[in-house]
mmCIF file of N, CA and C in Angstrom:
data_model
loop_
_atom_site.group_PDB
_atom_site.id
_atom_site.type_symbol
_atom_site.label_atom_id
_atom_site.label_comp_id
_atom_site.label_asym_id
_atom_site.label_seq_id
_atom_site.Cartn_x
_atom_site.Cartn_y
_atom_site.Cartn_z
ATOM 1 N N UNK Z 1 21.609 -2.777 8.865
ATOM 2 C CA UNK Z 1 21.235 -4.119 8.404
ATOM 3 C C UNK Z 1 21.150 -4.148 6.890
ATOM 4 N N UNK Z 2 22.024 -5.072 6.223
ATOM 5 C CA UNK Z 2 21.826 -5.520 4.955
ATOM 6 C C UNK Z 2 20.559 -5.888 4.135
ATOM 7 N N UNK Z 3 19.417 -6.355 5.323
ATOM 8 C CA UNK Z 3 18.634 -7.140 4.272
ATOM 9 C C UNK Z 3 17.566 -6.078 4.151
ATOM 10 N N UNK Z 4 17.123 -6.531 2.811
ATOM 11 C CA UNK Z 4 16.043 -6.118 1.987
ATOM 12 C C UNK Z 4 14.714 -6.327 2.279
ATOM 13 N N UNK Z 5 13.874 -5.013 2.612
ATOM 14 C CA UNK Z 5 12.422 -5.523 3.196
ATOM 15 C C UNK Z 5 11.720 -5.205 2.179
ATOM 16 N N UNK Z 6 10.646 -5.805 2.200
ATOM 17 C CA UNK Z 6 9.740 -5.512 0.885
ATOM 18 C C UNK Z 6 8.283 -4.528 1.302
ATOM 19 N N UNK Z 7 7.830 -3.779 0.566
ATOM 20 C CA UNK Z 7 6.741 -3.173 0.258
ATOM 21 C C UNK Z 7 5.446 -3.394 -0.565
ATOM 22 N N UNK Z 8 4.250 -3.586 0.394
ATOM 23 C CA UNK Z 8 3.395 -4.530 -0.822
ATOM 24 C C UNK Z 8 2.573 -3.394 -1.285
ATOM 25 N N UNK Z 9 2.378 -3.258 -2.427
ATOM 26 C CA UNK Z 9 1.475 -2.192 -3.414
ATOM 27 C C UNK Z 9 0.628 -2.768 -4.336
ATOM 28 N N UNK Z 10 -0.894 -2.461 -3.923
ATOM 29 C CA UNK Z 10 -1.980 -3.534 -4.434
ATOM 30 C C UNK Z 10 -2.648 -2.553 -4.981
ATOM 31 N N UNK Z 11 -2.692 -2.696 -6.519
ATOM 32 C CA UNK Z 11 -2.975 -1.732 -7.347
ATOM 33 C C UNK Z 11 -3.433 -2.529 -8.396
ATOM 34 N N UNK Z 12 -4.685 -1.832 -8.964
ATOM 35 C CA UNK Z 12 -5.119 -3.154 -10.219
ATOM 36 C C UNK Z 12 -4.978 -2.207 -11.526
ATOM 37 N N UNK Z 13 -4.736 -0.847 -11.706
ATOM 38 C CA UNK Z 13 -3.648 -0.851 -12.892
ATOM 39 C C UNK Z 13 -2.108 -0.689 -12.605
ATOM 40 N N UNK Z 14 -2.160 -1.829 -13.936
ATOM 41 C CA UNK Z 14 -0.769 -1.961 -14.558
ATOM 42 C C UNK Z 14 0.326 -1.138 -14.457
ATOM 43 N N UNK Z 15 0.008 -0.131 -15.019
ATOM 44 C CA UNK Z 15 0.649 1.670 -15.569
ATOM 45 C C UNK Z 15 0.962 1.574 -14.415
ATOM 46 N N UNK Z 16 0.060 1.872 -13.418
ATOM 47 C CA UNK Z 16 0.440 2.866 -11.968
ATOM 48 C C UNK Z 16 1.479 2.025 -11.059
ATOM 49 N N UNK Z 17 0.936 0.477 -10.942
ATOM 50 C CA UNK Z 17 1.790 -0.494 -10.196
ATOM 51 C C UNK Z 17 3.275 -0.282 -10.965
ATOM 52 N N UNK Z 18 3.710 -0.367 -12.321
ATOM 53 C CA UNK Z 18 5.219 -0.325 -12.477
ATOM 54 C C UNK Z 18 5.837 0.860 -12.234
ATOM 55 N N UNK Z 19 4.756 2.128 -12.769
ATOM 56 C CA UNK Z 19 5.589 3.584 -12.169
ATOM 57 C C UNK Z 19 5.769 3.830 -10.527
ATOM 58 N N UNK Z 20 5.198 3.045 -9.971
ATOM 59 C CA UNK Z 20 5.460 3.109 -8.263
ATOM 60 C C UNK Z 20 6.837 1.757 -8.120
ATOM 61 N N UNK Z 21 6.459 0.652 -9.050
ATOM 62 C CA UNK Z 21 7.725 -0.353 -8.607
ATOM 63 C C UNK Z 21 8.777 0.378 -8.896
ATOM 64 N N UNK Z 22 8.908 1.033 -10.053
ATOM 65 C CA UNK Z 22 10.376 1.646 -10.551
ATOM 66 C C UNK Z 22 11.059 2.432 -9.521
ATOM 67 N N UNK Z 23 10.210 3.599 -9.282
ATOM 68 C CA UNK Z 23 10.736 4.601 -8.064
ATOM 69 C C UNK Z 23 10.969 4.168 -6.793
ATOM 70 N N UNK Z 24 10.362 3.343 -6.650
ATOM 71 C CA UNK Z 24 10.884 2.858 -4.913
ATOM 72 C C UNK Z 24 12.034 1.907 -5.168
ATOM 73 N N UNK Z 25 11.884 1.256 -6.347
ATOM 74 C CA UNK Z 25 13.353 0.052 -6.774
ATOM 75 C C UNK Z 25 14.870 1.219 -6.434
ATOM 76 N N UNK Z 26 14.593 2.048 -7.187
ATOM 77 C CA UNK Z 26 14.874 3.078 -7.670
ATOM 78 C C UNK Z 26 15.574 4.096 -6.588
ATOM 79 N N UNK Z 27 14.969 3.997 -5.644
ATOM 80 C CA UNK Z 27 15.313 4.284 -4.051
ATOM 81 C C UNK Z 27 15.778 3.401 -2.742
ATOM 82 N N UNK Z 28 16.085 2.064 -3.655
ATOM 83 C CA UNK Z 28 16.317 1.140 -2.515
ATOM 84 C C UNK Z 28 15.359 0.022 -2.144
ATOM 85 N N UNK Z 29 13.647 0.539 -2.539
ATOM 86 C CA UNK Z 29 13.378 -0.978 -1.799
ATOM 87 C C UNK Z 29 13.056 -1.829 -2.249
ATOM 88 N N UNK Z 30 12.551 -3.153 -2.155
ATOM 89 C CA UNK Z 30 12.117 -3.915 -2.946
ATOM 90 C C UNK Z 30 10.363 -3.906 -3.037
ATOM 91 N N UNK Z 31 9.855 -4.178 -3.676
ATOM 92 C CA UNK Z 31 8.490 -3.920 -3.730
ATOM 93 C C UNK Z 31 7.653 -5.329 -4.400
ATOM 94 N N UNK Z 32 6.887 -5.715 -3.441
ATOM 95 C CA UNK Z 32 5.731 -7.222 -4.209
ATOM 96 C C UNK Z 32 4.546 -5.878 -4.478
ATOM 97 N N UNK Z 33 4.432 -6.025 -5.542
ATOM 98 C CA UNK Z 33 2.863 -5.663 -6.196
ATOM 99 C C UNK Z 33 2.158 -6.541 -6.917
ATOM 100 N N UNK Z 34 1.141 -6.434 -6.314
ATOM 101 C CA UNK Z 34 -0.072 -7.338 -6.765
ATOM 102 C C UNK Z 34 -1.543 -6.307 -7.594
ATOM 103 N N UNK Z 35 -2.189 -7.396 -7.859
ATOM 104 C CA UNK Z 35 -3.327 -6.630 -8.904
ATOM 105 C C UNK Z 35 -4.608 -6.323 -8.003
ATOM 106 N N UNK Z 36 -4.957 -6.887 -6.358
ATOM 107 C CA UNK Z 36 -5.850 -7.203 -6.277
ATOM 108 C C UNK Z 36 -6.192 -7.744 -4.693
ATOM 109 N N UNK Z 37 -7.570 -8.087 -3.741
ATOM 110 C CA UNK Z 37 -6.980 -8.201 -2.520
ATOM 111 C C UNK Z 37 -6.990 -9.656 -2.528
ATOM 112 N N UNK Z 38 -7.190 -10.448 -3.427
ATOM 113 C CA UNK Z 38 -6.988 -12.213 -3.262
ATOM 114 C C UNK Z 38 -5.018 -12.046 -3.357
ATOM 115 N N UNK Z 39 -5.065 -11.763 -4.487
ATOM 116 C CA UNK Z 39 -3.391 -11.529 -4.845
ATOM 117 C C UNK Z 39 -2.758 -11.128 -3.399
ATOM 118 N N UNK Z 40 -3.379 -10.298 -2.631
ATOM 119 C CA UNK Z 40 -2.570 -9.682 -1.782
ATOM 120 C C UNK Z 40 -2.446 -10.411 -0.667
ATOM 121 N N UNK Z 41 -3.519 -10.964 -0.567
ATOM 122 C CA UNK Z 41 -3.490 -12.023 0.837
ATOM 123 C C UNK Z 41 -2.960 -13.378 0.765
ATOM 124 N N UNK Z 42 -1.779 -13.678 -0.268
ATOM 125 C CA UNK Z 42 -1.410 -14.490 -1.307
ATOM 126 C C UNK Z 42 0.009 -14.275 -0.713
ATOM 127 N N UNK Z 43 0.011 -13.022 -1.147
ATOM 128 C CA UNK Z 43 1.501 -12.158 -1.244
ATOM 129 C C UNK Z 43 1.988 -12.057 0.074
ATOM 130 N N UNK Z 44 0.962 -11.478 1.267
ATOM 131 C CA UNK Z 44 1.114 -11.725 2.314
ATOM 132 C C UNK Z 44 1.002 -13.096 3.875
ATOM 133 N N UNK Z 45 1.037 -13.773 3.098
ATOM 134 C CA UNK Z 45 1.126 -15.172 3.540
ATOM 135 C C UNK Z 45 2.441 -15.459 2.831
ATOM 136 N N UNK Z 46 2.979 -15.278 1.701
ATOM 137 C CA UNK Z 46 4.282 -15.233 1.355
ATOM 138 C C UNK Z 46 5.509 -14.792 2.052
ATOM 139 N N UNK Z 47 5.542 -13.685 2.240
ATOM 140 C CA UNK Z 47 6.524 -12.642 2.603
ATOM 141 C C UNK Z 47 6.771 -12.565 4.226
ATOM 142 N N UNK Z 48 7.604 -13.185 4.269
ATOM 143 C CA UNK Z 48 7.884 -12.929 6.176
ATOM 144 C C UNK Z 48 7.956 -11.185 6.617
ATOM 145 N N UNK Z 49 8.789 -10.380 5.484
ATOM 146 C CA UNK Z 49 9.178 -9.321 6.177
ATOM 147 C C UNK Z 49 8.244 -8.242 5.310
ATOM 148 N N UNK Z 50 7.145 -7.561 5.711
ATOM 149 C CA UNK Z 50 7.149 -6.175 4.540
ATOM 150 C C UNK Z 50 7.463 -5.480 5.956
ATOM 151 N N UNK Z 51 7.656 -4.083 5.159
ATOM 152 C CA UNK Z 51 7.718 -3.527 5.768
ATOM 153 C C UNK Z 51 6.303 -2.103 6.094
ATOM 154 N N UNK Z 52 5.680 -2.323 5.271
ATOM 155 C CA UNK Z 52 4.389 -1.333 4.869
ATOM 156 C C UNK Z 52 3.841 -1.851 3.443
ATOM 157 N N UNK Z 53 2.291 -0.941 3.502
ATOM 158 C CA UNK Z 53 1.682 -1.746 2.617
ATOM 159 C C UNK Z 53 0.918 -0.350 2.324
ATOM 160 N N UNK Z 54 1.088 -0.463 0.695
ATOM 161 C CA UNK Z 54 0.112 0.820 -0.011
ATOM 162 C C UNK Z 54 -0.760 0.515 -0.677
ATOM 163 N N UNK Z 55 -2.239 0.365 -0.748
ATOM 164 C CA UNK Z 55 -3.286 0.020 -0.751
ATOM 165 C C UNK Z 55 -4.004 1.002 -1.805
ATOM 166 N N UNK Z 56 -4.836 0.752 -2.993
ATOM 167 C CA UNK Z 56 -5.646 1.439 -3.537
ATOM 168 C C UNK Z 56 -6.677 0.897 -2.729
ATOM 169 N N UNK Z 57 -7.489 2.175 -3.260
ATOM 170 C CA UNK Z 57 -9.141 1.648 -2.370
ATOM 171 C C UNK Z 57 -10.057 0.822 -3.209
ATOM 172 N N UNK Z 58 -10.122 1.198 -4.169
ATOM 173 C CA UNK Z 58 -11.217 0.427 -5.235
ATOM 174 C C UNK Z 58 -10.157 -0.643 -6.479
ATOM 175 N N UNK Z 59 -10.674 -1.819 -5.618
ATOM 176 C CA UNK Z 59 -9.342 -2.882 -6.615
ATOM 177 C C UNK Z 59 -10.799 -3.532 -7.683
ATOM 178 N N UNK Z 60 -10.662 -5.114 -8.198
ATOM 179 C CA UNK Z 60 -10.795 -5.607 -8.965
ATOM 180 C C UNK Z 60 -11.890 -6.533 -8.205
ATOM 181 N N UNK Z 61 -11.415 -6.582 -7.199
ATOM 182 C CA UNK Z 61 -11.860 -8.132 -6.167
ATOM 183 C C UNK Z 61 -12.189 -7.446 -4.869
ATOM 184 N N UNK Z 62 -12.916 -5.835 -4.427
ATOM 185 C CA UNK Z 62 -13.211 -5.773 -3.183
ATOM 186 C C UNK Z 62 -12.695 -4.073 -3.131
ATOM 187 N N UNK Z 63 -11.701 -4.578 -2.120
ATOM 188 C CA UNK Z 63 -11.672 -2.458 -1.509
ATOM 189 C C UNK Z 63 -10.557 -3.048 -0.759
ATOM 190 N N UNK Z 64 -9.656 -1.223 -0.796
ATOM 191 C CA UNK Z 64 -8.499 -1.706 0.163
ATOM 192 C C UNK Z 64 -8.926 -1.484 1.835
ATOM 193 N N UNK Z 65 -10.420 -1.126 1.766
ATOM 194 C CA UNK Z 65 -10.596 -0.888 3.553
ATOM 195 C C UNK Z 65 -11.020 -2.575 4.226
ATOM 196 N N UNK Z 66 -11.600 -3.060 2.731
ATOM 197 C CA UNK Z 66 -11.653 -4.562 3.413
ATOM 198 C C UNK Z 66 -10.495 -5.228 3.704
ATOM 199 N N UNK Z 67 -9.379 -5.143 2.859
ATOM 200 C CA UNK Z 67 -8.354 -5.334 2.671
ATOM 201 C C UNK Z 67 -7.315 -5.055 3.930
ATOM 202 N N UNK Z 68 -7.287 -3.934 4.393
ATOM 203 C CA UNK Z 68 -6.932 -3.594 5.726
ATOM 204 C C UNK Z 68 -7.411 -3.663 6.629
ATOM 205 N N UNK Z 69 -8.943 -4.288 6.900
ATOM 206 C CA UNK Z 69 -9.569 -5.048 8.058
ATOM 207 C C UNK Z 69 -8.637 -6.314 8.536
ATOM 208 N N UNK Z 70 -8.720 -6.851 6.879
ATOM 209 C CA UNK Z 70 -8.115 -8.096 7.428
ATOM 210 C C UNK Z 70 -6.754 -8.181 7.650
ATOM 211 N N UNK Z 71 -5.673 -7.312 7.004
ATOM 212 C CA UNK Z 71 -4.599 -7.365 7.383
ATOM 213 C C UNK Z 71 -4.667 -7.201 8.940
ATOM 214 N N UNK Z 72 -5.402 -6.482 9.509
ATOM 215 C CA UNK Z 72 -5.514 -5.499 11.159
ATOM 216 C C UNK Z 72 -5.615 -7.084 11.832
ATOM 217 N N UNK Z 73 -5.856 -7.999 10.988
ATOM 218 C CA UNK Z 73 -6.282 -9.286 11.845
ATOM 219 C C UNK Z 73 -4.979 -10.234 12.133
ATOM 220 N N UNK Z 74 -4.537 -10.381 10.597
ATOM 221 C CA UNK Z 74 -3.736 -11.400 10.327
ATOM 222 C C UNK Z 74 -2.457 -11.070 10.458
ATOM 223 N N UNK Z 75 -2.301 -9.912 10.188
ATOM 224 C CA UNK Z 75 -0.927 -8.681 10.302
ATOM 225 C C UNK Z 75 -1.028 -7.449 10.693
ATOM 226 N N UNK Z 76 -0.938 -7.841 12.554
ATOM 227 C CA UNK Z 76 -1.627 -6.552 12.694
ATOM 228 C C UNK Z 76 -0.067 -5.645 13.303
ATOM 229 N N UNK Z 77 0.885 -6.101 12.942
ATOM 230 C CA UNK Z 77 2.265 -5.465 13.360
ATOM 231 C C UNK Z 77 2.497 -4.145 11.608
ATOM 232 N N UNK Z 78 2.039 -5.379 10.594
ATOM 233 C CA UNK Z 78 2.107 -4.068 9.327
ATOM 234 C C UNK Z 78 0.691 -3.113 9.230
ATOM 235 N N UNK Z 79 -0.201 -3.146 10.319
ATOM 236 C CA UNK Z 79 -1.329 -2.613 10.043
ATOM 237 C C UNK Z 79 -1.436 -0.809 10.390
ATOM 238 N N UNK Z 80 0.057 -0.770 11.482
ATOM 239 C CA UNK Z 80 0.353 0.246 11.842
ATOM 240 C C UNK Z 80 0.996 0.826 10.182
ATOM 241 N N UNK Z 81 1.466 0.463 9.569
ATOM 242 C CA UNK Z 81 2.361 0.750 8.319
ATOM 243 C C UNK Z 81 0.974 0.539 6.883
ATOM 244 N N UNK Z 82 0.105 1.158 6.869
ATOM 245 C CA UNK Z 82 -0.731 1.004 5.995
ATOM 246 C C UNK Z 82 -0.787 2.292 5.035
ATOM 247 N N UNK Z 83 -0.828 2.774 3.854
ATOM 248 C CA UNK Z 83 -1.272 4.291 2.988
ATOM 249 C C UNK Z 83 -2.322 3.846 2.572
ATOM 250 N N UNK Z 84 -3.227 4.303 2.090
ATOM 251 C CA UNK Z 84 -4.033 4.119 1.236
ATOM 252 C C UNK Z 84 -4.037 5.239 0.356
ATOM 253 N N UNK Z 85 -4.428 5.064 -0.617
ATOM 254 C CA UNK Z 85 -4.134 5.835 -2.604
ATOM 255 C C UNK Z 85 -5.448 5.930 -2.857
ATOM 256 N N UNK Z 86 -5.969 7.218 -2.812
ATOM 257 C CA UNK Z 86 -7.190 7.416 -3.589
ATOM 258 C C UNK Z 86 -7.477 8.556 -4.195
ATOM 259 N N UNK Z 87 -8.632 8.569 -4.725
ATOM 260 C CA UNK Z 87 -9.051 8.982 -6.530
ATOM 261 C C UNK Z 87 -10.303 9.838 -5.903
ATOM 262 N N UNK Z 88 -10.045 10.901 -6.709
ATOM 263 C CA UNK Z 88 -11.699 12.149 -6.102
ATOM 264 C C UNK Z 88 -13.283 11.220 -6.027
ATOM 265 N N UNK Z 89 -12.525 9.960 -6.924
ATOM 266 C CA UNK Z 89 -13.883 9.275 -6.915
ATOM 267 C C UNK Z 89 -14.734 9.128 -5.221
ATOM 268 N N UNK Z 90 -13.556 8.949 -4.556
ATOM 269 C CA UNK Z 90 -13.311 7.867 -3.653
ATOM 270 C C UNK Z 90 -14.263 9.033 -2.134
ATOM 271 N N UNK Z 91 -15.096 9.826 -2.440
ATOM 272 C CA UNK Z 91 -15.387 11.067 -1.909
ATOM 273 C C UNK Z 91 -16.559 10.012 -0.097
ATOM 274 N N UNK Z 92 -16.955 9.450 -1.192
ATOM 275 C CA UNK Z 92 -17.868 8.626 0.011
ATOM 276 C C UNK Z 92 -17.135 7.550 1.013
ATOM 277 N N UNK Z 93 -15.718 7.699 1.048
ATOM 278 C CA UNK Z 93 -14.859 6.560 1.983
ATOM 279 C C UNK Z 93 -14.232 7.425 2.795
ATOM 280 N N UNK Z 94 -14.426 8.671 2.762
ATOM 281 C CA UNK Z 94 -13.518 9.613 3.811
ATOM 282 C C UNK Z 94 -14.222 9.378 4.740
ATOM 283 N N UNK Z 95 -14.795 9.686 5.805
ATOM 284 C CA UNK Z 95 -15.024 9.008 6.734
ATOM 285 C C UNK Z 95 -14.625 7.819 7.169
ATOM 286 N N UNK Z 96 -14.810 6.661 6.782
ATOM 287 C CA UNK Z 96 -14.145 5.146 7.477
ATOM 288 C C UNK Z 96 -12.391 5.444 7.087
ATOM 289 N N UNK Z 97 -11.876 5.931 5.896
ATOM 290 C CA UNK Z 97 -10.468 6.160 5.879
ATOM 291 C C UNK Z 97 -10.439 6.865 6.807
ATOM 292 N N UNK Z 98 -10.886 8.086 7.448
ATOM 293 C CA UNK Z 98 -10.503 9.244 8.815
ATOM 294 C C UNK Z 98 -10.420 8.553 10.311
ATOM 295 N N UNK Z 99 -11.174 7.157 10.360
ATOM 296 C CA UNK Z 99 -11.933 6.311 11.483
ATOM 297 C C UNK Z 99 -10.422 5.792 11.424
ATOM 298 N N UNK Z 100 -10.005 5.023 10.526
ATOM 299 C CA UNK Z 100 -8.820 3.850 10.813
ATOM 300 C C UNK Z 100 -7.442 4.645 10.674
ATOM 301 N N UNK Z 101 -7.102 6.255 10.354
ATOM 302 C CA UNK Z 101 -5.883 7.322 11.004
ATOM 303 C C UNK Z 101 -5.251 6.579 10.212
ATOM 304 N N UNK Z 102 -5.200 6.203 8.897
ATOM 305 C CA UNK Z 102 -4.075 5.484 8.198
ATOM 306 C C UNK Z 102 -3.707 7.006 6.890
ATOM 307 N N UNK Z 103 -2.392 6.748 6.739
ATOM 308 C CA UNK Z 103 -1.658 7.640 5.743
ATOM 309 C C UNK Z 103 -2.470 7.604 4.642
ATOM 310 N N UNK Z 104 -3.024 8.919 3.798
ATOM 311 C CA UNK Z 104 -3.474 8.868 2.332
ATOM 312 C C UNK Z 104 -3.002 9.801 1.287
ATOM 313 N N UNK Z 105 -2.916 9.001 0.086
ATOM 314 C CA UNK Z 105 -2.076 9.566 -0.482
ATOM 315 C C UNK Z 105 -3.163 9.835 -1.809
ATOM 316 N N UNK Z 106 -3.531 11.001 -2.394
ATOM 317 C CA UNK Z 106 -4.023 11.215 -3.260
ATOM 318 C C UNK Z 106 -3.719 11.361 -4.678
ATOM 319 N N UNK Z 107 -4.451 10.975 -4.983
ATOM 320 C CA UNK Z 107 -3.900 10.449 -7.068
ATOM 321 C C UNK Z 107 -4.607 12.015 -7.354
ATOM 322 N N UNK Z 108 -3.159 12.378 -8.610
ATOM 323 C CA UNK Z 108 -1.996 11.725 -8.523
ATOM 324 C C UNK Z 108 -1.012 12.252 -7.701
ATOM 325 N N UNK Z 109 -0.229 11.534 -7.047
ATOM 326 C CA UNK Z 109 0.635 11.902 -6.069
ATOM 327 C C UNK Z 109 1.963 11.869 -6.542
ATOM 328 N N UNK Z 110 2.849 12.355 -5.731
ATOM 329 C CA UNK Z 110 4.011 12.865 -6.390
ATOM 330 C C UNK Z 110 4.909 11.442 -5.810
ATOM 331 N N UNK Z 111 5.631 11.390 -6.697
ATOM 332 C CA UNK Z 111 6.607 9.977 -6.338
ATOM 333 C C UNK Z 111 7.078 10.393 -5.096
ATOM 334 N N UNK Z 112 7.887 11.686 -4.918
ATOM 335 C CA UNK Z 112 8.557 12.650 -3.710
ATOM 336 C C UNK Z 112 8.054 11.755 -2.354
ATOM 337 N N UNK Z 113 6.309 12.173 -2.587
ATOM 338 C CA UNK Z 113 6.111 11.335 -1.306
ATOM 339 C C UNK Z 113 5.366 10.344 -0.604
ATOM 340 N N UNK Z 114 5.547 9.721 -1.895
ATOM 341 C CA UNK Z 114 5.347 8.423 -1.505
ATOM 342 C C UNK Z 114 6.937 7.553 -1.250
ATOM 343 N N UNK Z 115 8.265 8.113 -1.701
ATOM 344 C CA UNK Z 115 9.368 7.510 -0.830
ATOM 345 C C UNK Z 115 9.439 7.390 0.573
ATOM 346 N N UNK Z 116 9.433 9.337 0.689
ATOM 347 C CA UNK Z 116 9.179 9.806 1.732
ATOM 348 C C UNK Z 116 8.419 9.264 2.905
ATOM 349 N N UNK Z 117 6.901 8.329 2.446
ATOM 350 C CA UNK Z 117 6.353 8.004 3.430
ATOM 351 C C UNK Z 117 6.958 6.699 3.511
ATOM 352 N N UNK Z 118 7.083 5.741 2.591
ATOM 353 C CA UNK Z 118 8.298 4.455 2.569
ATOM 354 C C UNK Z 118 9.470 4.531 3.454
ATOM 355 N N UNK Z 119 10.366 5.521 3.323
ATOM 356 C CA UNK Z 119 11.286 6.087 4.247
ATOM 357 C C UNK Z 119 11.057 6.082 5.809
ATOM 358 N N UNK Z 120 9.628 6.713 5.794
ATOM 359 C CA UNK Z 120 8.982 6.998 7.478
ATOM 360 C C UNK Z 120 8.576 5.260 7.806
ATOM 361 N N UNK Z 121 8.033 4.575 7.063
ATOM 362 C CA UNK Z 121 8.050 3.206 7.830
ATOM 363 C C UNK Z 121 9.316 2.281 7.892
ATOM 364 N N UNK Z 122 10.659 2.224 7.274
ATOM 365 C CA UNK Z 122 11.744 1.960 7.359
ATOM 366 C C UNK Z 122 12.144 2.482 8.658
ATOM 367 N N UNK Z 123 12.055 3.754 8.816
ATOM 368 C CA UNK Z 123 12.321 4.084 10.412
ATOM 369 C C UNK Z 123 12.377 3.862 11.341
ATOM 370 N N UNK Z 124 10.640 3.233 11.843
ATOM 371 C CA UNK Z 124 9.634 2.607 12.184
ATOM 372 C C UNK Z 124 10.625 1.458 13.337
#
């Protein structure tokens, strides 16, 4: 299939959101990144097709576990397709991240695999 699915990456720095848009552009996919989880639930009321969604945990406007509650609600076909991206900060969320079995990817992570896991939900 020709068409282009998109990848949403909700990241509230700048820096990190374009060095992740580049490499996945970069590899084929298209990518909506947003700053934030208002932005995201914005983005996702937009977009008929993502295909997965990579989530920081600590945004601007909330958390990406709230963030993936509600996707589990509203989109619960991309909820299977969720990463979440976190920071040594992030020591007191292991537990509820271990509860919801979603992919995590630890900062800083290697571009390698975060395609790689992009790749595994294209599969999908």
């Amino acid at each position: 299939s020709g068409s282009r699915v998109a990848i949403l990456h909700v990241e509230d720095e700048a820096v990190i959101r374009e060095v992740v848009r580049r490499a996945l552009e970069a590899s084929g996919f298209a990518v909506v990144s947003v700053d934030g989880v208002h932005a995201a639930k914005l983005a996702l009321g937009d977009h008929g097709v993502l295909t997965g969604a990579l989530l920081d945990i600590r945004l601007r406007d909330g958390n990406g576990l709230d963030l993936y509650d509600w996707i589990a609600v509203h989109r619960p076909a991309l909820a299977r397709r969720v990463a979440f991206v976190t920071g040594s900060a992030d020591v007191d969320l292991v537990g509820p991240l271990a509860a919801i079995n979603c992919r995590i990817l630890r900062k800083p992570f290697e571009i390698t695999e975060l395609v790689q896991l992009v790749t595994e939900w294209e599969r999908r």
